[in-house]
Amino acid sequence: MGLTGPVLVVGTGLLGTSIALAARRAGLDVLLSDVSPEHLRTASGLGAGRPVADGDAPQLVVVATPPDHLGVAIAEALTRYDAVVTDVGSVKSAPLREVSERVGAEALERYVGSHPMAGSERSGPLAASAALFEARPWAVTPHPSSDPGAVELVSALASACGATVVTLPPEEHDRAVARTSHLPHLLAVLVAGRLADAPAAHLSLSGQGVRDVTRVAGSDPALWQQIVASNAPAVLELLSEVRAELDAMITAVSGGSREGLGVLLDRGVAGTQAIPGKHGGPVRATAPVFVSLPDHPGELARLFADAGVIGVNIEDVRIDHDPGRDTGLVELVVAEDSALHLAASLEDRGWVVHG
């Protein structure tokens, strides 16, 4: 079953509009629907597609509504259209249970859940981008009665949007996102919460570390209430594990046990090394090179250009802006065996490199 369209996107927020833009870029006819006339007008104005009309017959329906409304919206799409239906919610088991209670077995065969692992702290159609899914994982989560042709069609949509398809059962998907997305978000929220009423003198010492740890905590609280509630069993299991390790850390710190603290710190290092590396391969040995960056236009481009001339590939980059410094500190992450060469060559070109 080839994907020829039309594709109907129900919900024109960040994900829905981004999918619509990516599908349009792939040459597909896209129809749009949203309970918010303003969102629908905005998405249409961005070129994401045209509002769905009576008589339109989509080949594929993509439900991109908030988590609390997924089950109802999926069931309505299966009932209204003779089409394959997917959704892009971040939890798969709960919507599947609700849909199973609302539609018959024949209609359920046309439903295949999915979840693109891409997003932003921003929301709404104005935050959308056709490039949002490029090279990102897109989980496709067929249930036991999903029609193979429907699975193929949903996978084709993910590929058309530039994503990499990862096929998982719904329950396994929910355990995976609890570990890699939902738990990190909740822990970031707890850390960020310690800053809300902090004295200004404390906050003046903020560096890139606290920004890295708390970045995702700025996401929409109402949305995350829905996400966590719908994946409560998997999230609770992990929170219980963290609570046990937090108790162990409190015991180690209060008792002055460097050995006990070291065990936990070593486990954290092992966790960071378990995250897939560049292009999904094994983690490569890297080293940071810290460079002072004058805070005016063109300097970052000049730094990158010099690194290119030197012949060193930059694996990652971070910029730290301390409140008391009129320059930025750029951390260039490069292959470990290239770090000394890059540092020396940048100094030769007039850059201030920090050890």
CSV table of C-alpha atoms in Angstrom, one decimal:
chain,number,residue,atom,x,y,z
A,1,MET,CA,0.0,0.0,0.0
A,2,GLY,CA,1.7,3.1,-1.2
A,3,LEU,CA,1.2,6.5,0.4
A,4,THR,CA,-0.5,8.7,-2.2
A,5,GLY,CA,-2.7,10.9,-0.1
A,6,PRO,CA,-4.7,12.8,0.8
A,7,VAL,CA,-3.4,13.0,4.3
A,8,LEU,CA,-5.7,14.5,6.9
A,9,VAL,CA,-4.0,16.1,9.9
A,10,VAL,CA,-6.4,16.5,12.9
A,11,GLY,CA,-4.9,19.1,15.2
A,12,THR,CA,-2.7,21.9,13.9
A,13,GLY,CA,-0.3,22.5,16.8
A,14,LEU,CA,3.4,22.1,16.6
A,15,LEU,CA,3.5,18.4,15.7
A,16,GLY,CA,0.4,18.4,13.4
A,17,THR,CA,1.5,21.4,11.4
A,18,SER,CA,5.0,20.2,11.1
A,19,ILE,CA,3.8,16.8,9.8
A,20,ALA,CA,1.5,18.7,7.4
A,21,LEU,CA,4.4,20.9,6.1
A,22,ALA,CA,6.7,17.8,5.7
A,23,ALA,CA,4.0,15.9,3.9
A,24,ARG,CA,3.4,18.9,1.6
A,25,ARG,CA,7.1,19.1,0.9
A,26,ALA,CA,7.0,15.4,-0.1
A,27,GLY,CA,4.3,16.2,-2.7
A,28,LEU,CA,1.3,15.0,-0.8
A,29,ASP,CA,-2.2,16.6,-0.7
A,30,VAL,CA,-2.8,17.6,2.9
A,31,LEU,CA,-6.1,18.3,4.6
A,32,LEU,CA,-6.3,20.1,7.9
A,33,SER,CA,-8.8,20.1,10.8
A,34,ASP,CA,-8.7,21.8,14.2
A,35,VAL,CA,-11.2,22.9,16.8
A,36,SER,CA,-9.4,26.2,16.9
A,37,PRO,CA,-10.2,28.3,13.9
A,38,GLU,CA,-7.2,30.5,14.6
A,39,HIS,CA,-4.8,27.5,14.5
A,40,LEU,CA,-6.4,26.2,11.4
A,41,ARG,CA,-6.1,29.6,9.6
A,42,THR,CA,-2.5,29.9,10.7
A,43,ALA,CA,-1.5,26.5,9.5
A,44,SER,CA,-3.3,27.0,6.2
A,45,GLY,CA,-1.6,30.3,5.8
A,46,LEU,CA,1.8,28.7,6.4
A,47,GLY,CA,1.1,26.4,3.4
A,48,ALA,CA,0.5,23.3,5.5
A,49,GLY,CA,-2.6,22.3,3.6
A,50,ARG,CA,-6.3,23.2,3.1
A,51,PRO,CA,-9.2,22.8,5.5
A,52,VAL,CA,-11.0,19.5,5.2
A,53,ALA,CA,-14.4,19.7,3.5
A,54,ASP,CA,-17.4,17.4,3.2
A,55,GLY,CA,-16.7,14.7,0.6
A,56,ASP,CA,-13.0,14.6,1.1
A,57,ALA,CA,-11.7,11.1,1.4
A,58,PRO,CA,-8.3,10.9,3.0
A,59,GLN,CA,-6.1,7.8,2.6
A,60,LEU,CA,-4.5,8.4,6.0
A,61,VAL,CA,-5.6,10.4,9.0
A,62,VAL,CA,-3.0,11.7,11.5
A,63,VAL,CA,-4.5,12.6,14.9
A,64,ALA,CA,-2.3,15.2,16.6
A,65,THR,CA,-4.6,16.3,19.4
A,66,PRO,CA,-3.6,16.8,23.1
A,67,PRO,CA,-3.2,13.4,25.0
A,68,ASP,CA,-6.5,13.7,26.9
A,69,HIS,CA,-8.4,13.8,23.6
A,70,LEU,CA,-6.6,11.1,21.6
A,71,GLY,CA,-8.8,8.2,22.2
A,72,VAL,CA,-12.0,10.0,21.2
A,73,ALA,CA,-10.4,11.7,18.2
A,74,ILE,CA,-8.9,8.4,16.9
A,75,ALA,CA,-12.3,6.6,17.3
A,76,GLU,CA,-14.1,9.4,15.5
A,77,ALA,CA,-11.6,9.3,12.6
A,78,LEU,CA,-12.0,5.5,12.3
A,79,THR,CA,-15.8,5.8,12.3
A,80,ARG,CA,-16.0,8.8,9.9
A,81,TYR,CA,-13.4,7.8,7.3
A,82,ASP,CA,-12.6,4.6,5.5
A,83,ALA,CA,-8.9,5.4,6.1
A,84,VAL,CA,-5.9,4.2,8.0
A,85,VAL,CA,-5.6,6.2,11.2
A,86,THR,CA,-2.5,7.0,13.3
A,87,ASP,CA,-1.8,9.4,16.1
A,88,VAL,CA,1.4,11.1,17.2
A,89,GLY,CA,0.8,11.1,21.0
A,90,SER,CA,3.7,10.3,23.3
A,91,VAL,CA,1.9,7.4,25.0
A,92,LYS,CA,0.4,4.5,23.1
A,93,SER,CA,-1.2,1.9,25.4
A,94,ALA,CA,-3.9,4.2,27.0
A,95,PRO,CA,-5.3,5.5,23.6
A,96,LEU,CA,-5.3,2.0,22.2
A,97,ARG,CA,-7.4,0.7,25.2
A,98,GLU,CA,-9.9,3.5,24.8
A,99,VAL,CA,-10.1,3.1,21.0
A,100,SER,CA,-10.7,-0.7,21.5
A,101,GLU,CA,-13.7,0.1,23.7
A,102,ARG,CA,-15.2,2.5,21.2
A,103,VAL,CA,-14.9,0.8,17.8
A,104,GLY,CA,-15.3,-2.7,16.4
A,105,ALA,CA,-12.6,-5.1,15.5
A,106,GLU,CA,-12.7,-4.4,11.8
A,107,ALA,CA,-12.2,-0.6,12.3
A,108,LEU,CA,-9.5,-1.3,14.9
A,109,GLU,CA,-7.4,-3.0,12.2
A,110,ARG,CA,-7.0,0.3,10.4
A,111,TYR,CA,-5.4,1.9,13.5
A,112,VAL,CA,-1.7,2.0,14.0
A,113,GLY,CA,-0.2,4.2,16.7
A,114,SER,CA,3.0,6.2,16.1
A,115,HIS,CA,5.2,8.8,17.9
A,116,PRO,CA,7.8,11.0,16.3
A,117,MET,CA,10.6,11.7,18.8
A,118,ALA,CA,10.9,15.3,18.0
A,119,GLY,CA,9.5,18.5,19.4
A,120,SER,CA,10.3,21.8,21.1
A,121,GLU,CA,9.6,23.8,24.2
A,122,ARG,CA,7.5,26.0,21.9
A,123,SER,CA,4.0,25.2,20.9
A,124,GLY,CA,1.4,26.1,18.2
A,125,PRO,CA,1.6,26.2,14.4
A,126,LEU,CA,3.9,29.1,14.3
A,127,ALA,CA,6.6,26.9,15.9
A,128,ALA,CA,6.2,24.3,13.2
A,129,SER,CA,8.8,23.3,10.7
A,130,ALA,CA,8.9,20.8,7.8
A,131,ALA,CA,12.4,19.8,8.9
A,132,LEU,CA,11.4,18.9,12.5
A,133,PHE,CA,11.6,15.2,11.9
A,134,GLU,CA,14.6,14.9,9.7
A,135,ALA,CA,16.8,12.0,10.9
A,136,ARG,CA,14.8,11.7,14.1
A,137,PRO,CA,13.4,8.4,15.4
A,138,TRP,CA,9.7,7.9,14.7
A,139,ALA,CA,8.2,5.0,16.6
A,140,VAL,CA,5.5,3.0,14.8
A,141,THR,CA,3.5,0.9,17.3
A,142,PRO,CA,1.2,-1.7,15.7
A,143,HIS,CA,-1.1,-3.7,18.0
A,144,PRO,CA,-1.7,-7.4,17.4
A,145,SER,CA,-4.7,-6.8,15.0
A,146,SER,CA,-3.2,-4.0,13.0
A,147,ASP,CA,-3.5,-4.6,9.3
A,148,PRO,CA,0.0,-5.0,7.7
A,149,GLY,CA,-0.9,-2.5,5.0
A,150,ALA,CA,-1.9,0.1,7.6
A,151,VAL,CA,1.5,-0.4,9.3
A,152,GLU,CA,3.2,0.1,6.0
A,153,LEU,CA,1.3,3.3,5.3
A,154,VAL,CA,2.1,4.8,8.7
A,155,SER,CA,5.8,3.9,8.2
A,156,ALA,CA,5.7,5.5,4.8
A,157,LEU,CA,4.4,8.8,6.3
A,158,ALA,CA,7.3,8.8,8.8
A,159,SER,CA,9.8,8.2,6.0
A,160,ALA,CA,8.2,10.9,3.9
A,161,CYS,CA,8.7,13.3,6.8
A,162,GLY,CA,12.4,12.4,6.8
A,163,ALA,CA,12.3,10.3,10.0
A,164,THR,CA,13.8,7.0,10.8
A,165,VAL,CA,11.2,4.3,11.6
A,166,VAL,CA,11.5,2.3,14.8
A,167,THR,CA,8.9,-0.4,15.3
A,168,LEU,CA,7.8,-1.3,18.9
A,169,PRO,CA,4.8,-2.8,20.6
A,170,PRO,CA,2.7,-0.2,22.4
A,171,GLU,CA,3.6,-1.3,25.9
A,172,GLU,CA,7.4,-1.4,25.1
A,173,HIS,CA,7.2,2.1,23.6
A,174,ASP,CA,5.6,3.4,26.7
A,175,ARG,CA,8.3,2.0,28.9
A,176,ALA,CA,11.0,3.4,26.6
A,177,VAL,CA,9.6,6.9,26.6
A,178,ALA,CA,9.1,6.9,30.3
A,179,ARG,CA,12.8,6.1,30.6
A,180,THR,CA,14.2,8.5,27.9
A,181,SER,CA,11.6,11.4,28.0
A,182,HIS,CA,9.1,11.4,30.8
A,183,LEU,CA,11.4,10.7,33.7
A,184,PRO,CA,14.1,13.2,32.6
A,185,HIS,CA,11.4,15.8,32.2
A,186,LEU,CA,10.1,15.3,35.7
A,187,LEU,CA,13.6,15.4,37.3
A,188,ALA,CA,14.4,18.6,35.3
A,189,VAL,CA,11.2,20.1,36.8
A,190,LEU,CA,12.3,19.2,40.3
A,191,VAL,CA,15.7,20.8,39.8
A,192,ALA,CA,14.2,23.9,38.1
A,193,GLY,CA,11.8,24.2,41.0
A,194,ARG,CA,14.7,24.7,43.4
A,195,LEU,CA,15.5,27.9,41.4
A,196,ALA,CA,12.1,29.5,41.5
A,197,ASP,CA,12.5,31.2,44.9
A,198,ALA,CA,16.3,31.2,45.0
A,199,PRO,CA,18.1,34.4,46.2
A,200,ALA,CA,19.4,36.5,43.3
A,201,ALA,CA,23.0,36.1,44.6
A,202,HIS,CA,22.6,32.3,44.1
A,203,LEU,CA,21.2,32.7,40.6
A,204,SER,CA,24.1,34.9,39.6
A,205,LEU,CA,26.3,31.9,39.8
A,206,SER,CA,24.2,30.0,37.2
A,207,GLY,CA,26.3,28.3,34.5
A,208,GLN,CA,25.6,26.1,31.5
A,209,GLY,CA,25.2,23.0,33.6
A,210,VAL,CA,22.1,24.2,35.3
A,211,ARG,CA,20.7,25.5,31.9
A,212,ASP,CA,21.3,22.0,30.4
A,213,VAL,CA,19.7,20.2,33.2
A,214,THR,CA,16.6,22.4,33.4
A,215,ARG,CA,16.0,23.3,29.7
A,216,VAL,CA,13.0,21.0,29.2
A,217,ALA,CA,11.3,22.1,32.4
A,218,GLY,CA,10.1,25.2,30.5
A,219,SER,CA,7.6,23.1,28.5
A,220,ASP,CA,3.8,23.5,28.8
A,221,PRO,CA,2.7,22.2,32.2
A,222,ALA,CA,-0.8,21.4,31.1
A,223,LEU,CA,0.4,19.2,28.3
A,224,TRP,CA,2.8,17.4,30.6
A,225,GLN,CA,0.1,16.7,33.2
A,226,GLN,CA,-1.7,14.8,30.5
A,227,ILE,CA,1.4,13.0,29.3
A,228,VAL,CA,2.4,11.8,32.7
A,229,ALA,CA,-1.1,10.8,33.7
A,230,SER,CA,-1.6,8.7,30.6
A,231,ASN,CA,1.7,6.8,31.2
A,232,ALA,CA,1.5,6.6,35.0
A,233,PRO,CA,2.4,2.9,35.4
A,234,ALA,CA,5.7,3.1,33.6
A,235,VAL,CA,6.6,6.5,35.1
A,236,LEU,CA,5.8,5.3,38.6
A,237,GLU,CA,8.1,2.3,38.3
A,238,LEU,CA,11.0,4.5,37.3
A,239,LEU,CA,10.3,7.1,39.9
A,240,SER,CA,10.3,4.4,42.5
A,241,GLU,CA,13.8,3.3,41.3
A,242,VAL,CA,15.0,6.9,41.4
A,243,ARG,CA,13.6,7.4,44.9
A,244,ALA,CA,15.6,4.4,46.1
A,245,GLU,CA,18.8,5.8,44.6
A,246,LEU,CA,18.0,9.2,46.0
A,247,ASP,CA,17.7,7.7,49.4
A,248,ALA,CA,21.0,5.9,48.9
A,249,MET,CA,22.6,9.2,47.8
A,250,ILE,CA,21.2,11.0,50.9
A,251,THR,CA,22.7,8.3,53.1
A,252,ALA,CA,26.0,8.5,51.4
A,253,VAL,CA,26.2,12.3,51.6
A,254,SER,CA,25.0,12.5,55.2
A,255,GLY,CA,27.3,9.7,56.3
A,256,GLY,CA,30.3,11.0,54.4
A,257,SER,CA,30.6,7.8,52.4
A,258,ARG,CA,32.7,8.8,49.3
A,259,GLU,CA,32.6,5.1,48.3
A,260,GLY,CA,28.8,5.0,48.3
A,261,LEU,CA,28.6,8.3,46.5
A,262,GLY,CA,31.2,7.1,44.0
A,263,VAL,CA,29.1,4.1,43.1
A,264,LEU,CA,26.1,6.3,42.2
A,265,LEU,CA,28.3,8.8,40.3
A,266,ASP,CA,29.9,6.0,38.3
A,267,ARG,CA,26.5,4.7,37.4
A,268,GLY,CA,25.6,8.1,36.1
A,269,VAL,CA,28.7,8.1,33.9
A,270,ALA,CA,27.8,4.6,32.6
A,271,GLY,CA,24.3,5.9,31.7
A,272,THR,CA,25.6,8.8,29.7
A,273,GLN,CA,27.9,6.4,27.8
A,274,ALA,CA,24.9,4.2,27.0
A,275,ILE,CA,23.2,6.9,25.0
A,276,PRO,CA,23.7,6.2,21.3
A,277,GLY,CA,26.4,8.3,19.7
A,278,LYS,CA,26.5,10.3,16.5
A,279,HIS,CA,24.4,8.9,13.7
A,280,GLY,CA,23.2,6.2,16.1
A,281,GLY,CA,26.5,4.4,16.4
A,282,PRO,CA,28.7,3.7,19.4
A,283,VAL,CA,29.8,6.6,21.6
A,284,ARG,CA,33.1,8.0,20.3
A,285,ALA,CA,35.9,9.3,22.6
A,286,THR,CA,35.6,13.1,22.5
A,287,ALA,CA,37.2,16.1,24.3
A,288,PRO,CA,36.1,19.7,24.8
A,289,VAL,CA,38.0,22.7,23.6
A,290,PHE,CA,36.9,26.0,25.3
A,291,VAL,CA,37.2,29.2,23.4
A,292,SER,CA,36.3,32.8,24.4
A,293,LEU,CA,33.8,34.3,22.0
A,294,PRO,CA,33.4,38.1,21.7
A,295,ASP,CA,29.7,38.9,21.9
A,296,HIS,CA,29.0,40.5,18.6
A,297,PRO,CA,27.8,39.4,15.1
A,298,GLY,CA,29.9,37.1,13.0
A,299,GLU,CA,32.3,35.7,15.6
A,300,LEU,CA,30.7,32.3,15.9
A,301,ALA,CA,30.7,31.9,12.1
A,302,ARG,CA,34.4,33.0,12.1
A,303,LEU,CA,35.2,30.4,14.7
A,304,PHE,CA,33.5,27.6,12.8
A,305,ALA,CA,35.2,28.7,9.6
A,306,ASP,CA,38.6,28.6,11.3
A,307,ALA,CA,37.9,25.1,12.7
A,308,GLY,CA,37.0,24.0,9.1
A,309,VAL,CA,40.2,25.4,7.7
A,310,ILE,CA,42.1,23.6,10.4
A,311,GLY,CA,40.4,20.4,9.3
A,312,VAL,CA,38.8,19.4,12.6
A,313,ASN,CA,35.2,18.2,12.6
A,314,ILE,CA,33.0,19.6,15.4
A,315,GLU,CA,30.9,16.9,17.0
A,316,ASP,CA,28.9,19.2,19.2
A,317,VAL,CA,28.9,22.7,20.5
A,318,ARG,CA,27.6,24.6,23.6
A,319,ILE,CA,27.7,28.2,24.4
A,320,ASP,CA,27.9,29.5,28.0
A,321,HIS,CA,27.0,33.1,28.8
A,322,ASP,CA,27.9,34.0,32.4
A,323,PRO,CA,26.2,37.1,33.7
A,324,GLY,CA,29.4,38.8,34.7
A,325,ARG,CA,31.3,38.2,31.5
A,326,ASP,CA,31.1,40.3,28.3
A,327,THR,CA,32.2,37.3,26.2
A,328,GLY,CA,30.7,33.9,25.7
A,329,LEU,CA,32.6,30.7,26.3
A,330,VAL,CA,32.1,28.2,23.5
A,331,GLU,CA,32.7,24.5,24.1
A,332,LEU,CA,33.7,22.8,20.9
A,333,VAL,CA,33.4,19.0,21.3
A,334,VAL,CA,35.7,17.2,19.0
A,335,ALA,CA,37.3,13.8,18.6
A,336,GLU,CA,39.7,13.2,21.5
A,337,ASP,CA,42.8,12.8,19.2
A,338,SER,CA,42.0,16.2,17.5
A,339,ALA,CA,41.6,18.4,20.6
A,340,LEU,CA,45.2,19.5,21.2
A,341,HIS,CA,45.7,20.2,17.5
A,342,LEU,CA,42.5,22.3,17.3
A,343,ALA,CA,43.4,24.2,20.5
A,344,ALA,CA,46.9,25.0,19.3
A,345,SER,CA,45.8,26.0,15.8
A,346,LEU,CA,43.0,28.3,17.1
A,347,GLU,CA,45.5,30.0,19.4
A,348,ASP,CA,47.7,30.6,16.4
A,349,ARG,CA,44.8,32.3,14.7
A,350,GLY,CA,44.3,34.7,17.6
A,351,TRP,CA,41.6,32.9,19.6
A,352,VAL,CA,41.7,32.8,23.4
A,353,VAL,CA,41.6,29.1,24.3
A,354,HIS,CA,41.1,28.0,27.9
A,355,GLY,CA,42.6,24.9,29.3
